Amino acid sequence: MNKALHALVYVFLALAATSLYFELQLNQKRALLTDRNRLQEDYLVKISKTIECEAPAKDQTFEIKKDDSAVEAKIVDSPDMRDLLEDYPASLEQTEIKRFNWDNMNDREALRRVYVVDAEGNPMMDGTQAMVRGSDEDKMLEKLFNAAMEQQKRLNTTRAALPELRAKLEEVTDELNKLKPEARQDKVTIVEKEEKINKLEGEKADLENQIVKIKGQIDDLNSEITSLKDEVNTAKEETEITKEELEKSQKLVDQLKKIIADQINTRGGQSADSAITQIPIGDKGKVVDVDNVAMFAIIELSDAAMKELKGEDLQKPLPHIELGVKRPGHKGDAGEFIGKIRLRQEVKGKNYIVGDILSAWTQDEVNVGDVVFSD
């Protein structure tokens, strides 16, 4: 008896273990079905948001009038016009069309009602199978399917309208391409004429300015003629004064020439009373007249240089020393250096000195304006 009980206990244990195993497997399948249903439900909600639940309004229209009259050199007040969008389905351009939205509790609950139920809430049987046709989920999916079919029809209609629209666009583009060369030529002609007009207007403005300037110049010339007549009368009076000054200057020049000639003929030695052989370094004066053939020059010394040569009271005899000659900015073999002059004779009461040009030192001809310096 005990053995039978032990055997029966072992059988119950085996059945319990088998039941537990099937329970675990069933729970796994139940979890798999639950996750699958949730995934399908979420994707149905997402897909529903992409399907339009209403048809676009049919009353929307567009119109594009194209000028069909020929391009000629004449003005057309009422050209022939053609509507390019006569057969164009304008309703296809609507974008803000209402779409399904099942992302709410009521619609999600309806999606979960797979079977048709009776008044008591029990699934109605169709033979041995529970009825699913006509359930809430079936109605919603059928509605979604029909809306998707309508949206696909509209998409196909759009695809069919695009080639027609492209053909019209090609037609208009061809016509435009034909007209553009003519328009470019017309524009070139217009630009050339505008440039010619602007040029003529500029020349006209220049001529008008020249006329104004010439009138002003005529007035100025008339004024100058009057002024010149007055100046001629004044010049006649000044000429007499100038003649007198020229006679005085000529007498001075004759005196200097006589002194120079006497010095050239005599070439006397240096005065024994002069003991000065050198004066301080620096510029002392400039050449005011020169004769490079006779090799002499007349130089004008500064007051300071005269005192260095003849003393503060200017009573000492002129020393016959040598001074250098330079020309600022000159670029010769010796730079600015031109040569040397030996002092020979002074002009009484003036800072003029007659000097001999020393040929041994000459680098270039001495010119009026050259600087005399002591080194």
Short mmCIF file of C-alpha atoms in Angstrom, two decimals:
data_model
loop_
_atom_site.label_atom_id
_atom_site.label_comp_id
_atom_site.label_asym_id
_atom_site.label_seq_id
_atom_site.Cartn_x
_atom_site.Cartn_y
_atom_site.Cartn_z
CA MET A 1 0.00 0.00 0.00
CA ASN A 2 2.81 2.36 0.93
CA LYS A 3 4.51 1.59 -2.35
CA ALA A 4 1.33 2.49 -4.26
CA LEU A 5 1.06 5.76 -2.37
CA HIS A 6 4.70 6.55 -3.05
CA ALA A 7 4.18 5.83 -6.73
CA LEU A 8 1.07 8.02 -6.79
CA VAL A 9 2.98 10.87 -5.10
CA TYR A 10 5.73 10.61 -7.67
CA VAL A 11 3.15 10.69 -10.46
CA PHE A 12 1.57 13.86 -8.96
CA LEU A 13 5.02 15.43 -8.64
CA ALA A 14 5.79 14.60 -12.26
CA LEU A 15 2.44 16.04 -13.37
CA ALA A 16 3.03 19.18 -11.26
CA ALA A 17 6.49 19.64 -12.79
CA THR A 18 5.04 19.16 -16.28
CA SER A 19 2.22 21.62 -15.51
CA LEU A 20 4.77 24.16 -14.22
CA TYR A 21 6.85 23.73 -17.38
CA PHE A 22 3.83 24.32 -19.65
CA GLU A 23 2.78 27.30 -17.49
CA LEU A 24 6.19 28.89 -18.00
CA GLN A 25 6.05 28.25 -21.75
CA LEU A 26 2.51 29.64 -21.91
CA ASN A 27 3.56 32.76 -20.05
CA GLN A 28 6.39 33.31 -22.57
CA LYS A 29 3.97 32.92 -25.49
CA ARG A 30 1.45 35.21 -23.78
CA ALA A 31 4.17 37.88 -23.29
CA LEU A 32 5.23 37.46 -26.95
CA LEU A 33 1.63 37.91 -28.16
CA THR A 34 1.14 40.92 -25.88
CA ASP A 35 4.32 42.63 -27.16
CA ARG A 36 3.41 41.80 -30.76
CA ASN A 37 -0.10 43.25 -30.37
CA ARG A 38 1.32 46.40 -28.72
CA LEU A 39 3.89 46.80 -31.53
CA GLN A 40 1.23 46.32 -34.23
CA GLU A 41 -1.10 48.74 -32.45
CA ASP A 42 1.63 51.43 -32.22
CA TYR A 43 2.51 51.09 -35.90
CA LEU A 44 -1.17 51.21 -36.91
CA VAL A 45 -1.44 54.48 -34.98
CA LYS A 46 1.70 55.84 -36.75
CA ILE A 47 0.50 54.69 -40.18
CA SER A 48 -2.92 56.24 -39.60
CA LYS A 49 -1.30 59.67 -39.21
CA THR A 50 0.05 59.42 -42.79
CA ILE A 51 -3.35 58.67 -44.40
CA GLU A 52 -5.71 61.51 -45.33
CA CYS A 53 -9.22 60.90 -43.99
CA GLU A 54 -10.87 63.58 -46.18
CA ALA A 55 -10.83 64.29 -49.91
CA PRO A 56 -9.36 67.65 -51.03
CA ALA A 57 -11.78 70.41 -51.98
CA LYS A 58 -12.71 70.35 -55.68
CA ASP A 59 -13.52 74.05 -56.03
CA GLN A 60 -9.89 75.25 -56.13
CA THR A 61 -8.63 76.43 -59.55
CA PHE A 62 -5.60 78.22 -60.98
CA GLU A 63 -5.16 80.22 -64.15
CA ILE A 64 -1.99 81.15 -66.05
CA LYS A 65 -2.59 83.20 -69.19
CA LYS A 66 0.00 82.88 -71.93
CA ASP A 67 0.32 85.44 -74.71
CA ASP A 68 -0.05 83.45 -77.95
CA SER A 69 0.23 86.41 -80.33
CA ALA A 70 3.31 86.59 -82.57
CA VAL A 71 6.23 88.86 -81.63
CA GLU A 72 6.30 91.63 -84.21
CA ALA A 73 7.51 95.22 -84.43
CA LYS A 74 4.12 96.62 -83.48
CA ILE A 75 2.08 97.28 -80.38
CA VAL A 76 -0.72 94.74 -79.68
CA ASP A 77 -3.32 96.08 -77.26
CA SER A 78 -5.32 92.84 -76.97
CA PRO A 79 -3.09 89.81 -77.62
CA ASP A 80 -4.47 86.27 -77.90
CA MET A 81 -4.29 84.62 -74.47
CA ARG A 82 -4.35 80.89 -73.59
CA ASP A 83 -4.85 79.33 -70.16
CA LEU A 84 -2.00 76.84 -69.61
CA LEU A 85 -3.75 75.31 -66.55
CA GLU A 86 -7.14 74.75 -68.17
CA ASP A 87 -7.17 70.99 -67.40
CA TYR A 88 -4.83 71.14 -64.41
CA PRO A 89 -6.26 69.45 -61.23
CA ALA A 90 -5.62 72.31 -58.81
CA SER A 91 -7.03 70.35 -55.86
CA LEU A 92 -3.90 68.19 -55.91
CA GLU A 93 -1.88 71.11 -54.56
CA GLN A 94 -3.75 71.17 -51.24
CA THR A 95 -1.41 70.26 -48.40
CA GLU A 96 -3.36 70.91 -45.20
CA ILE A 97 -5.78 67.95 -45.50
CA LYS A 98 -7.03 66.28 -42.32
CA ARG A 99 -5.43 62.91 -41.53
CA PHE A 100 -6.38 60.04 -39.19
CA ASN A 101 -5.22 60.27 -35.60
CA TRP A 102 -5.84 57.12 -33.54
CA ASP A 103 -3.40 58.10 -30.82
CA ASN A 104 -6.11 58.36 -28.14
CA MET A 105 -7.63 55.98 -25.61
CA ASN A 106 -10.97 55.44 -27.39
CA ASP A 107 -9.45 54.56 -30.77
CA ARG A 108 -6.78 52.34 -29.17
CA GLU A 109 -9.54 50.48 -27.26
CA ALA A 110 -11.48 50.06 -30.53
CA LEU A 111 -8.38 48.61 -32.20
CA ARG A 112 -8.19 46.01 -29.44
CA ARG A 113 -11.81 44.87 -29.98
CA VAL A 114 -11.10 42.14 -32.53
CA TYR A 115 -14.36 40.15 -32.23
CA VAL A 116 -18.00 41.02 -32.86
CA VAL A 117 -19.71 40.74 -29.45
CA ASP A 118 -23.34 40.17 -28.49
CA ALA A 119 -25.45 42.17 -26.04
CA GLU A 120 -23.78 40.39 -23.15
CA GLY A 121 -20.27 41.19 -24.41
CA ASN A 122 -19.45 37.65 -25.53
CA PRO A 123 -17.81 36.98 -28.93
CA MET A 124 -20.35 35.91 -31.55
CA MET A 125 -19.54 32.59 -33.24
CA ASP A 126 -19.61 31.98 -36.95
CA GLY A 127 -19.60 28.24 -37.02
CA THR A 128 -16.72 27.24 -34.78
CA GLN A 129 -14.81 30.55 -35.17
CA ALA A 130 -15.46 33.83 -33.36
CA MET A 131 -16.65 36.51 -35.79
CA VAL A 132 -14.06 39.20 -36.63
CA ARG A 133 -15.67 40.81 -39.68
CA GLY A 134 -17.65 43.83 -38.59
CA SER A 135 -15.74 44.31 -35.33
CA ASP A 136 -14.49 47.77 -34.26
CA GLU A 137 -10.93 46.95 -35.37
CA ASP A 138 -12.21 45.58 -38.69
CA LYS A 139 -14.24 48.75 -39.33
CA MET A 140 -11.30 51.04 -38.47
CA LEU A 141 -8.83 49.08 -40.62
CA GLU A 142 -11.30 48.95 -43.50
CA LYS A 143 -11.79 52.70 -43.27
CA LEU A 144 -8.01 53.19 -43.19
CA PHE A 145 -7.60 50.89 -46.21
CA ASN A 146 -10.25 52.73 -48.26
CA ALA A 147 -8.68 56.11 -47.39
CA ALA A 148 -5.27 54.79 -48.42
CA MET A 149 -6.71 53.64 -51.76
CA GLU A 150 -8.22 57.11 -52.36
CA GLN A 151 -4.92 58.75 -51.47
CA GLN A 152 -3.14 56.44 -53.89
CA LYS A 153 -5.61 57.43 -56.63
CA ARG A 154 -4.83 61.09 -55.97
CA LEU A 155 -1.12 60.27 -56.11
CA ASN A 156 -1.57 58.50 -59.45
CA THR A 157 -3.61 61.45 -60.72
CA THR A 158 -0.77 63.77 -59.68
CA ARG A 159 1.74 61.57 -61.47
CA ALA A 160 -0.41 61.67 -64.61
CA ALA A 161 -0.71 65.49 -64.42
CA LEU A 162 3.04 66.01 -64.10
CA PRO A 163 3.94 64.84 -67.69
CA GLU A 164 1.25 67.12 -69.13
CA LEU A 165 2.53 70.04 -67.08
CA ARG A 166 6.12 69.20 -68.12
CA ALA A 167 5.09 69.17 -71.80
CA LYS A 168 3.51 72.63 -71.43
CA LEU A 169 6.61 73.84 -69.62
CA GLU A 170 8.80 72.53 -72.45
CA GLU A 171 6.59 74.32 -74.97
CA VAL A 172 6.83 77.62 -73.13
CA THR A 173 10.57 77.13 -72.61
CA ASP A 174 11.11 76.51 -76.35
CA GLU A 175 9.20 79.67 -77.22
CA LEU A 176 11.14 81.65 -74.62
CA ASN A 177 14.45 80.29 -75.93
CA LYS A 178 13.49 81.42 -79.43
CA LEU A 179 12.54 84.90 -78.24
CA LYS A 180 15.65 85.44 -76.10
CA PRO A 181 18.15 85.90 -79.00
CA GLU A 182 15.81 88.50 -80.53
CA ALA A 183 15.42 90.19 -77.16
CA ARG A 184 19.21 90.23 -76.66
CA GLN A 185 19.71 91.80 -80.08
CA ASP A 186 17.02 94.37 -79.36
CA LYS A 187 18.66 95.13 -76.02
CA VAL A 188 22.07 95.52 -77.68
CA THR A 189 20.53 97.93 -80.18
CA ILE A 190 18.84 99.86 -77.38
CA VAL A 191 22.07 100.04 -75.37
CA GLU A 192 24.04 101.20 -78.42
CA LYS A 193 21.45 103.91 -79.14
CA GLU A 194 21.40 104.97 -75.49
CA GLU A 195 25.21 105.20 -75.49
CA LYS A 196 25.07 107.26 -78.69
CA ILE A 197 22.40 109.53 -77.19
CA ASN A 198 24.40 109.91 -73.97
CA LYS A 199 27.51 110.70 -76.01
CA LEU A 200 25.66 113.32 -78.06
CA GLU A 201 24.18 114.82 -74.91
CA GLY A 202 27.66 114.93 -73.37
CA GLU A 203 29.06 116.62 -76.47
CA LYS A 204 26.16 119.07 -76.41
CA ALA A 205 26.84 119.86 -72.75
CA ASP A 206 30.56 120.29 -73.53
CA LEU A 207 29.76 122.66 -76.38
CA GLU A 208 27.44 124.67 -74.16
CA ASN A 209 30.16 124.86 -71.52
CA GLN A 210 32.69 125.91 -74.14
CA ILE A 211 30.30 128.63 -75.35
CA VAL A 212 29.96 129.90 -71.79
CA LYS A 213 33.73 129.76 -71.32
CA ILE A 214 34.36 131.56 -74.64
CA LYS A 215 31.91 134.29 -73.70
CA GLY A 216 33.72 134.63 -70.39
CA GLN A 217 37.08 134.66 -72.16
CA ILE A 218 35.82 137.37 -74.53
CA ASP A 219 34.77 139.46 -71.55
CA ASP A 220 38.15 138.81 -69.89
CA LEU A 221 39.97 139.72 -73.09
CA ASN A 222 38.05 142.96 -73.38
CA SER A 223 39.00 143.73 -69.79
CA GLU A 224 42.61 142.77 -70.51
CA ILE A 225 42.69 144.99 -73.60
CA THR A 226 41.55 147.91 -71.52
CA SER A 227 44.08 147.02 -68.84
CA LEU A 228 46.86 146.57 -71.43
CA LYS A 229 46.17 149.97 -72.87
CA ASP A 230 46.65 151.40 -69.42
CA GLU A 231 49.80 149.30 -68.93
CA VAL A 232 51.20 150.49 -72.29
CA ASN A 233 50.86 154.05 -71.17
CA THR A 234 52.46 153.20 -67.85
CA ALA A 235 55.20 151.18 -69.60
CA LYS A 236 56.12 154.15 -71.74
CA GLU A 237 56.74 156.13 -68.61
CA GLU A 238 58.68 153.27 -66.97
CA THR A 239 60.76 152.75 -70.12
CA GLU A 240 62.36 156.12 -69.72
CA ILE A 241 63.24 155.30 -66.11
CA THR A 242 64.59 151.88 -67.13
CA LYS A 243 66.80 153.44 -69.81
CA GLU A 244 68.43 155.62 -67.19
CA GLU A 245 69.01 152.60 -64.89
CA LEU A 246 70.47 150.59 -67.80
CA GLU A 247 72.89 153.39 -68.58
CA LYS A 248 74.05 153.37 -64.95
CA SER A 249 74.39 149.54 -64.96
CA GLN A 250 76.30 149.66 -68.24
CA LYS A 251 78.77 152.14 -66.79
CA LEU A 252 79.33 149.77 -63.83
CA VAL A 253 79.87 146.81 -66.16
CA ASP A 254 82.34 148.83 -68.24
CA GLN A 255 84.24 149.70 -65.07
CA LEU A 256 84.37 146.01 -64.03
CA LYS A 257 85.50 144.94 -67.49
CA LYS A 258 88.24 147.57 -67.43
CA ILE A 259 89.40 146.32 -64.02
CA ILE A 260 89.35 142.70 -65.23
CA ALA A 261 91.22 143.58 -68.39
CA ASP A 262 93.84 145.45 -66.37
CA GLN A 263 94.24 142.50 -64.04
CA ILE A 264 94.53 140.02 -66.92
CA ASN A 265 97.22 142.18 -68.56
CA THR A 266 99.20 142.88 -65.43
CA ARG A 267 98.68 139.66 -63.37
CA GLY A 268 100.43 141.34 -60.48
CA GLY A 269 101.57 139.49 -57.37
CA GLN A 270 99.77 139.43 -54.03
CA SER A 271 99.96 142.53 -51.87
CA ALA A 272 102.71 142.42 -49.31
CA ASP A 273 100.36 143.92 -46.73
CA SER A 274 98.09 140.84 -46.82
CA ALA A 275 99.05 138.12 -44.41
CA ILE A 276 95.78 136.03 -44.56
CA THR A 277 96.25 132.64 -46.26
CA GLN A 278 93.04 130.87 -45.21
CA ILE A 279 89.57 131.74 -43.89
CA PRO A 280 87.08 129.57 -41.92
CA ILE A 281 85.50 126.61 -43.71
CA GLY A 282 82.02 127.13 -45.23
CA ASP A 283 80.05 128.75 -48.09
CA LYS A 284 81.19 132.32 -48.78
CA GLY A 285 79.22 133.53 -51.80
CA LYS A 286 78.18 132.78 -55.39
CA VAL A 287 79.22 133.39 -59.01
CA VAL A 288 77.34 136.32 -60.61
CA ASP A 289 79.21 136.48 -63.95
CA VAL A 290 81.76 134.27 -65.71
CA ASP A 291 83.91 134.05 -68.84
CA ASN A 292 85.20 130.49 -69.25
CA VAL A 293 87.22 131.51 -72.32
CA ALA A 294 89.15 134.30 -70.60
CA MET A 295 89.18 132.15 -67.42
CA PHE A 296 87.83 134.72 -64.95
CA ALA A 297 84.69 135.12 -62.90
CA ILE A 298 82.96 137.77 -60.81
CA ILE A 299 81.76 136.48 -57.43
CA GLU A 300 79.56 138.12 -54.83
CA LEU A 301 80.68 137.38 -51.26
CA SER A 302 78.60 137.68 -48.10
CA ASP A 303 79.26 140.47 -45.58
CA ALA A 304 80.70 137.92 -43.14
CA ALA A 305 83.10 136.59 -45.80
CA MET A 306 84.27 140.12 -46.62
CA LYS A 307 85.09 140.72 -42.94
CA GLU A 308 86.97 137.40 -42.81
CA LEU A 309 89.06 138.55 -45.78
CA LYS A 310 89.53 142.28 -45.00
CA GLY A 311 88.97 142.52 -41.25
CA GLU A 312 86.10 143.94 -39.22
CA ASP A 313 86.72 147.48 -40.57
CA LEU A 314 87.23 146.22 -44.16
CA GLN A 315 90.48 148.20 -44.37
CA LYS A 316 92.95 145.37 -44.94
CA PRO A 317 94.07 144.58 -48.50
CA LEU A 318 92.33 141.67 -50.30
CA PRO A 319 94.31 138.42 -49.86
CA HIS A 320 94.84 136.46 -53.09
CA ILE A 321 93.71 133.13 -51.68
CA GLU A 322 92.01 130.25 -53.48
CA LEU A 323 88.35 129.37 -52.91
CA GLY A 324 86.52 126.28 -54.12
CA VAL A 325 83.52 126.26 -56.48
CA LYS A 326 80.67 123.71 -56.20
CA ARG A 327 77.29 123.18 -57.79
CA PRO A 328 74.61 121.66 -55.48
CA GLY A 329 73.07 118.56 -57.01
CA HIS A 330 75.82 118.17 -59.61
CA LYS A 331 76.97 114.58 -60.15
CA GLY A 332 80.40 114.73 -61.77
CA ASP A 333 83.54 112.68 -61.29
CA ALA A 334 84.34 114.84 -58.24
CA GLY A 335 80.73 115.06 -57.04
CA GLU A 336 79.50 118.65 -56.62
CA PHE A 337 83.04 120.07 -56.92
CA ILE A 338 83.56 122.22 -60.08
CA GLY A 339 86.96 123.85 -59.57
CA LYS A 340 88.85 126.68 -57.80
CA ILE A 341 89.09 130.49 -58.16
CA ARG A 342 91.99 132.67 -56.97
CA LEU A 343 90.83 136.08 -55.69
CA ARG A 344 92.36 138.89 -57.73
CA GLN A 345 90.65 142.29 -57.43
CA GLU A 346 87.82 143.79 -55.40
CA VAL A 347 85.25 146.35 -56.47
CA LYS A 348 85.46 149.27 -54.07
CA GLY A 349 82.36 149.80 -51.91
CA LYS A 350 80.75 146.48 -52.99
CA ASN A 351 81.07 142.77 -52.19
CA TYR A 352 82.11 141.94 -55.78
CA ILE A 353 85.47 140.19 -56.28
CA VAL A 354 87.15 139.39 -59.56
CA GLY A 355 88.91 136.02 -59.54
CA ASP A 356 90.97 133.82 -61.87
CA ILE A 357 89.60 130.35 -62.74
CA LEU A 358 92.39 127.84 -62.06
CA SER A 359 92.49 125.44 -64.99
CA ALA A 360 94.41 122.78 -63.05
CA TRP A 361 91.42 122.28 -60.76
CA THR A 362 88.66 122.60 -63.35
CA GLN A 363 86.15 119.67 -63.44
CA ASP A 364 83.47 121.48 -65.44
CA GLU A 365 82.72 124.99 -66.73
CA VAL A 366 81.88 127.48 -64.00
CA ASN A 367 78.27 128.73 -64.26
CA VAL A 368 76.43 131.70 -62.84
CA GLY A 369 74.88 130.65 -59.52
CA ASP A 370 77.65 128.20 -58.51
CA VAL A 371 78.54 128.36 -54.81
CA VAL A 372 81.97 129.64 -53.67
CA PHE A 373 83.26 127.98 -50.47
CA SER A 374 86.33 127.64 -48.31
CA ASP A 375 87.66 124.18 -47.43
#
